[in-house]
JSON list of C-alpha atoms in Angstrom, two decimals:
[
{"chain": "A", "resi": 16, "resn": "MET", "atom": "CA", "xyz": [59.80, 148.96, 94.70]},
{"chain": "A", "resi": 17, "resn": "LEU", "atom": "CA", "xyz": [60.92, 145.35, 94.38]},
{"chain": "A", "resi": 18, "resn": "ARG", "atom": "CA", "xyz": [64.27, 146.21, 92.72]},
{"chain": "A", "resi": 19, "resn": "PRO", "atom": "CA", "xyz": [65.74, 148.22, 95.70]},
{"chain": "A", "resi": 20, "resn": "MET", "atom": "CA", "xyz": [64.73, 145.41, 98.08]},
{"chain": "A", "resi": 21, "resn": "VAL", "atom": "CA", "xyz": [66.49, 142.82, 95.88]},
{"chain": "A", "resi": 22, "resn": "GLY", "atom": "CA", "xyz": [69.64, 144.99, 95.91]},
{"chain": "A", "resi": 23, "resn": "ILE", "atom": "CA", "xyz": [69.59, 145.20, 99.72]},
{"chain": "A", "resi": 24, "resn": "MET", "atom": "CA", "xyz": [69.07, 141.44, 100.00]},
{"chain": "A", "resi": 25, "resn": "ASN", "atom": "CA", "xyz": [71.94, 140.74, 97.58]},
{"chain": "A", "resi": 26, "resn": "ARG", "atom": "CA", "xyz": [74.30, 143.03, 99.54]},
{"chain": "A", "resi": 27, "resn": "SER", "atom": "CA", "xyz": [73.25, 141.36, 102.80]},
{"chain": "A", "resi": 28, "resn": "LEU", "atom": "CA", "xyz": [73.80, 137.91, 101.34]},
{"chain": "A", "resi": 29, "resn": "VAL", "atom": "CA", "xyz": [77.27, 138.91, 100.07]},
{"chain": "A", "resi": 30, "resn": "PHE", "atom": "CA", "xyz": [78.13, 140.24, 103.54]},
{"chain": "A", "resi": 31, "resn": "ILE", "atom": "CA", "xyz": [76.95, 137.02, 105.22]},
{"chain": "A", "resi": 32, "resn": "VAL", "atom": "CA", "xyz": [78.89, 134.86, 102.75]},
{"chain": "A", "resi": 33, "resn": "LEU", "atom": "CA", "xyz": [81.98, 137.05, 103.26]},
{"chain": "A", "resi": 34, "resn": "VAL", "atom": "CA", "xyz": [81.72, 136.68, 107.04]},
{"chain": "A", "resi": 35, "resn": "PHE", "atom": "CA", "xyz": [81.45, 132.89, 106.77]},
{"chain": "A", "resi": 36, "resn": "ALA", "atom": "CA", "xyz": [84.31, 132.78, 104.26]},
{"chain": "A", "resi": 37, "resn": "LEU", "atom": "CA", "xyz": [86.60, 134.75, 106.60]},
{"chain": "A", "resi": 38, "resn": "THR", "atom": "CA", "xyz": [85.65, 132.90, 109.79]},
{"chain": "A", "resi": 39, "resn": "PRO", "atom": "CA", "xyz": [87.94, 129.85, 109.23]},
{"chain": "A", "resi": 40, "resn": "ALA", "atom": "CA", "xyz": [90.89, 132.17, 108.52]},
{"chain": "A", "resi": 41, "resn": "ILE", "atom": "CA", "xyz": [90.25, 134.16, 111.68]},
{"chain": "A", "resi": 42, "resn": "VAL", "atom": "CA", "xyz": [89.90, 131.01, 113.79]},
{"chain": "A", "resi": 43, "resn": "ALA", "atom": "CA", "xyz": [92.96, 129.38, 112.19]},
{"chain": "A", "resi": 44, "resn": "GLY", "atom": "CA", "xyz": [95.05, 132.47, 112.93]},
{"chain": "A", "resi": 45, "resn": "ALA", "atom": "CA", "xyz": [93.96, 132.69, 116.58]},
{"chain": "A", "resi": 46, "resn": "ASP", "atom": "CA", "xyz": [96.25, 131.60, 119.39]},
{"chain": "A", "resi": 47, "resn": "CYS", "atom": "CA", "xyz": [94.18, 128.74, 120.84]},
{"chain": "A", "resi": 48, "resn": "ASP", "atom": "CA", "xyz": [96.55, 128.14, 123.75]},
{"chain": "A", "resi": 49, "resn": "SER", "atom": "CA", "xyz": [95.70, 131.53, 125.25]},
{"chain": "A", "resi": 50, "resn": "GLU", "atom": "CA", "xyz": [91.93, 131.01, 125.20]},
{"chain": "A", "resi": 51, "resn": "VAL", "atom": "CA", "xyz": [90.27, 130.01, 128.44]},
{"chain": "A", "resi": 52, "resn": "ILE", "atom": "CA", "xyz": [86.72, 128.65, 128.32]},
{"chain": "A", "resi": 53, "resn": "THR", "atom": "CA", "xyz": [84.42, 128.69, 131.32]},
{"chain": "A", "resi": 54, "resn": "PRO", "atom": "CA", "xyz": [83.33, 125.04, 131.29]},
{"chain": "A", "resi": 55, "resn": "LEU", "atom": "CA", "xyz": [80.35, 125.45, 133.65]},
{"chain": "A", "resi": 56, "resn": "ILE", "atom": "CA", "xyz": [77.72, 128.17, 133.48]},
{"chain": "A", "resi": 57, "resn": "LEU", "atom": "CA", "xyz": [75.58, 128.50, 136.64]},
{"chain": "A", "resi": 58, "resn": "ASN", "atom": "CA", "xyz": [72.19, 130.19, 136.85]},
{"chain": "A", "resi": 59, "resn": "VAL", "atom": "CA", "xyz": [69.49, 130.57, 139.50]},
{"chain": "A", "resi": 60, "resn": "ALA", "atom": "CA", "xyz": [66.53, 131.50, 137.32]},
{"chain": "A", "resi": 61, "resn": "ASP", "atom": "CA", "xyz": [63.93, 132.31, 139.99]},
{"chain": "A", "resi": 62, "resn": "ALA", "atom": "CA", "xyz": [63.98, 133.23, 143.65]},
{"chain": "A", "resi": 63, "resn": "PRO", "atom": "CA", "xyz": [62.52, 130.40, 145.72]},
{"chain": "A", "resi": 64, "resn": "ILE", "atom": "CA", "xyz": [59.37, 130.77, 147.79]},
{"chain": "A", "resi": 65, "resn": "ALA", "atom": "CA", "xyz": [59.40, 129.40, 151.33]},
{"chain": "A", "resi": 66, "resn": "PHE", "atom": "CA", "xyz": [57.10, 126.44, 152.00]},
{"chain": "A", "resi": 67, "resn": "GLN", "atom": "CA", "xyz": [56.21, 124.48, 155.12]},
{"chain": "A", "resi": 68, "resn": "GLY", "atom": "CA", "xyz": [57.73, 121.00, 155.20]},
{"chain": "A", "resi": 69, "resn": "SER", "atom": "CA", "xyz": [56.30, 117.91, 156.85]},
{"chain": "A", "resi": 70, "resn": "ASP", "atom": "CA", "xyz": [58.55, 118.73, 159.83]},
{"chain": "A", "resi": 71, "resn": "GLY", "atom": "CA", "xyz": [56.57, 121.95, 160.39]},
{"chain": "A", "resi": 72, "resn": "ARG", "atom": "CA", "xyz": [59.58, 124.16, 159.51]},
{"chain": "A", "resi": 73, "resn": "SER", "atom": "CA", "xyz": [59.98, 126.56, 156.59]},
{"chain": "A", "resi": 74, "resn": "HIS", "atom": "CA", "xyz": [62.18, 125.40, 153.70]},
{"chain": "A", "resi": 75, "resn": "LEU", "atom": "CA", "xyz": [63.49, 126.73, 150.38]},
{"chain": "A", "resi": 76, "resn": "VAL", "atom": "CA", "xyz": [64.53, 124.76, 147.31]},
{"chain": "A", "resi": 77, "resn": "TYR", "atom": "CA", "xyz": [66.83, 126.55, 144.90]},
{"chain": "A", "resi": 78, "resn": "GLU", "atom": "CA", "xyz": [67.06, 125.30, 141.32]},
{"chain": "A", "resi": 79, "resn": "LEU", "atom": "CA", "xyz": [70.66, 125.83, 140.28]},
{"chain": "A", "resi": 80, "resn": "TRP", "atom": "CA", "xyz": [70.85, 125.30, 136.51]},
{"chain": "A", "resi": 81, "resn": "ILE", "atom": "CA", "xyz": [74.28, 124.13, 135.40]},
{"chain": "A", "resi": 82, "resn": "THR", "atom": "CA", "xyz": [75.38, 123.98, 131.77]},
{"chain": "A", "resi": 83, "resn": "ASN", "atom": "CA", "xyz": [78.58, 122.15, 130.85]},
{"chain": "A", "resi": 84, "resn": "PHE", "atom": "CA", "xyz": [79.92, 123.74, 127.65]},
{"chain": "A", "resi": 85, "resn": "SER", "atom": "CA", "xyz": [83.12, 121.71, 127.57]},
{"chain": "A", "resi": 86, "resn": "SER", "atom": "CA", "xyz": [83.51, 118.47, 125.66]},
{"chain": "A", "resi": 87, "resn": "ALA", "atom": "CA", "xyz": [84.65, 116.70, 128.84]},
{"chain": "A", "resi": 88, "resn": "GLU", "atom": "CA", "xyz": [82.56, 115.42, 131.72]},
{"chain": "A", "resi": 89, "resn": "ALA", "atom": "CA", "xyz": [82.69, 117.41, 134.95]},
{"chain": "A", "resi": 90, "resn": "ALA", "atom": "CA", "xyz": [82.03, 116.25, 138.50]},
{"chain": "A", "resi": 91, "resn": "LEU", "atom": "CA", "xyz": [80.98, 118.72, 141.17]},
{"chain": "A", "resi": 92, "resn": "GLU", "atom": "CA", "xyz": [82.83, 118.05, 144.42]},
{"chain": "A", "resi": 93, "resn": "LYS", "atom": "CA", "xyz": [81.23, 120.70, 146.61]},
{"chain": "A", "resi": 94, "resn": "VAL", "atom": "CA", "xyz": [78.59, 123.43, 146.52]},
{"chain": "A", "resi": 95, "resn": "ASP", "atom": "CA", "xyz": [78.46, 126.12, 149.21]},
{"chain": "A", "resi": 96, "resn": "VAL", "atom": "CA", "xyz": [75.29, 128.18, 149.71]},
{"chain": "A", "resi": 97, "resn": "LEU", "atom": "CA", "xyz": [76.12, 131.70, 150.88]},
{"chain": "A", "resi": 98, "resn": "GLY", "atom": "CA", "xyz": [73.95, 134.07, 152.87]},
{"chain": "A", "resi": 99, "resn": "ASP", "atom": "CA", "xyz": [75.01, 137.45, 154.24]},
{"chain": "A", "resi": 100, "resn": "GLY", "atom": "CA", "xyz": [78.62, 136.70, 153.33]},
{"chain": "A", "resi": 101, "resn": "SER", "atom": "CA", "xyz": [78.89, 133.39, 155.16]},
{"chain": "A", "resi": 102, "resn": "ILE", "atom": "CA", "xyz": [78.30, 129.73, 154.28]},
{"chain": "A", "resi": 103, "resn": "ILE", "atom": "CA", "xyz": [74.84, 128.66, 155.46]},
{"chain": "A", "resi": 104, "resn": "GLN", "atom": "CA", "xyz": [74.93, 125.15, 153.97]},
{"chain": "A", "resi": 105, "resn": "SER", "atom": "CA", "xyz": [77.37, 122.91, 152.09]},
{"chain": "A", "resi": 106, "resn": "PHE", "atom": "CA", "xyz": [76.71, 119.93, 149.83]},
{"chain": "A", "resi": 107, "resn": "ASP", "atom": "CA", "xyz": [79.37, 117.28, 149.13]},
{"chain": "A", "resi": 108, "resn": "SER", "atom": "CA", "xyz": [79.72, 115.18, 145.96]},
{"chain": "A", "resi": 109, "resn": "ALA", "atom": "CA", "xyz": [77.40, 112.41, 147.22]},
{"chain": "A", "resi": 110, "resn": "GLU", "atom": "CA", "xyz": [74.65, 114.90, 148.15]},
{"chain": "A", "resi": 111, "resn": "ILE", "atom": "CA", "xyz": [75.09, 116.67, 144.80]},
{"chain": "A", "resi": 112, "resn": "ALA", "atom": "CA", "xyz": [74.83, 113.39, 142.85]},
{"chain": "A", "resi": 113, "resn": "GLY", "atom": "CA", "xyz": [71.50, 112.64, 144.55]},
{"chain": "A", "resi": 114, "resn": "ARG", "atom": "CA", "xyz": [70.08, 116.07, 143.72]},
{"chain": "A", "resi": 115, "resn": "LEU", "atom": "CA", "xyz": [71.40, 116.55, 140.16]},
{"chain": "A", "resi": 116, "resn": "GLN", "atom": "CA", "xyz": [68.78, 116.03, 137.46]},
{"chain": "A", "resi": 117, "resn": "PRO", "atom": "CA", "xyz": [69.58, 116.17, 133.73]},
{"chain": "A", "resi": 118, "resn": "ALA", "atom": "CA", "xyz": [67.09, 118.38, 131.87]},
{"chain": "A", "resi": 119, "resn": "GLY", "atom": "CA", "xyz": [64.24, 116.20, 130.62]},
{"chain": "A", "resi": 120, "resn": "LEU", "atom": "CA", "xyz": [65.40, 113.06, 132.45]},
{"chain": "A", "resi": 121, "resn": "ARG", "atom": "CA", "xyz": [64.71, 111.53, 135.86]},
{"chain": "A", "resi": 122, "resn": "GLN", "atom": "CA", "xyz": [67.88, 109.44, 136.30]},
{"chain": "A", "resi": 123, "resn": "SER", "atom": "CA", "xyz": [71.14, 111.09, 137.35]},
{"chain": "A", "resi": 124, "resn": "SER", "atom": "CA", "xyz": [74.63, 109.72, 136.89]},
{"chain": "A", "resi": 125, "resn": "GLY", "atom": "CA", "xyz": [76.07, 112.38, 139.21]},
{"chain": "A", "resi": 126, "resn": "VAL", "atom": "CA", "xyz": [78.35, 113.55, 136.40]},
{"chain": "A", "resi": 127, "resn": "LEU", "atom": "CA", "xyz": [77.85, 116.64, 134.26]},
{"chain": "A", "resi": 128, "resn": "ALA", "atom": "CA", "xyz": [78.17, 115.49, 130.67]},
{"chain": "A", "resi": 129, "resn": "LYS", "atom": "CA", "xyz": [77.88, 118.05, 127.88]},
{"chain": "A", "resi": 130, "resn": "SER", "atom": "CA", "xyz": [74.37, 119.12, 128.84]},
{"chain": "A", "resi": 131, "resn": "THR", "atom": "CA", "xyz": [72.23, 121.31, 131.08]},
{"chain": "A", "resi": 132, "resn": "GLN", "atom": "CA", "xyz": [71.20, 119.90, 134.45]},
{"chain": "A", "resi": 133, "resn": "ALA", "atom": "CA", "xyz": [69.31, 121.20, 137.46]},
{"chain": "A", "resi": 134, "resn": "LEU", "atom": "CA", "xyz": [70.74, 120.89, 140.95]},
{"chain": "A", "resi": 135, "resn": "PHE", "atom": "CA", "xyz": [68.00, 121.12, 143.59]},
{"chain": "A", "resi": 136, "resn": "LEU", "atom": "CA", "xyz": [69.32, 122.64, 146.82]},
{"chain": "A", "resi": 137, "resn": "PRO", "atom": "CA", "xyz": [67.02, 122.38, 149.87]},
{"chain": "A", "resi": 138, "resn": "ILE", "atom": "CA", "xyz": [67.77, 125.09, 152.43]},
{"chain": "A", "resi": 139, "resn": "PRO", "atom": "CA", "xyz": [66.12, 125.59, 155.85]},
{"chain": "A", "resi": 140, "resn": "ALA", "atom": "CA", "xyz": [64.46, 129.01, 155.90]},
{"chain": "A", "resi": 141, "resn": "ALA", "atom": "CA", "xyz": [63.82, 131.54, 158.63]},
{"chain": "A", "resi": 142, "resn": "THR", "atom": "CA", "xyz": [60.95, 132.89, 156.54]},
{"chain": "A", "resi": 143, "resn": "ARG", "atom": "CA", "xyz": [57.22, 132.19, 156.77]},
{"chain": "A", "resi": 144, "resn": "PRO", "atom": "CA", "xyz": [55.79, 129.82, 154.13]},
{"chain": "A", "resi": 145, "resn": "GLY", "atom": "CA", "xyz": [54.60, 131.59, 150.96]},
{"chain": "A", "resi": 146, "resn": "THR", "atom": "CA", "xyz": [57.04, 134.48, 151.36]},
{"chain": "A", "resi": 147, "resn": "PRO", "atom": "CA", "xyz": [59.27, 135.22, 148.34]},
{"chain": "A", "resi": 148, "resn": "VAL", "atom": "CA", "xyz": [62.94, 135.32, 149.29]},
{"chain": "A", "resi": 149, "resn": "PRO", "atom": "CA", "xyz": [65.13, 138.02, 147.73]},
{"chain": "A", "resi": 150, "resn": "HIS", "atom": "CA", "xyz": [68.41, 136.74, 146.33]},
{"chain": "A", "resi": 151, "resn": "CYS", "atom": "CA", "xyz": [71.36, 137.94, 144.29]},
{"chain": "A", "resi": 152, "resn": "ARG", "atom": "CA", "xyz": [72.40, 136.35, 141.01]}
]
């Protein structure tokens, strides 16, 4: 019973080594000028729940997770929040810098280095506090 398993493991190991051995040749032969990388990946993980603010109005706070996969720093100049096909709120670079929080840190430089950061977007809501808000990703 052990011998067939060893044969399968050896074949798998040979395949893995072969893949790693061929990878540099495949990459070296690729036309790197034609590749386009998406430098920023955006994700809203969870729908916000409306809460009552100290002003007595309902509010939402979206957590927009942003990952910079490029080797360069990136600066967000503007974020538009859309609702029913129209812009319901815009944030400029100064507002973004004050709301951008690097994962695991409390201080923000306002610049997206090669990392994942959360951008907290407060939005006035026309929904009662405690009500989940449906959203599209």
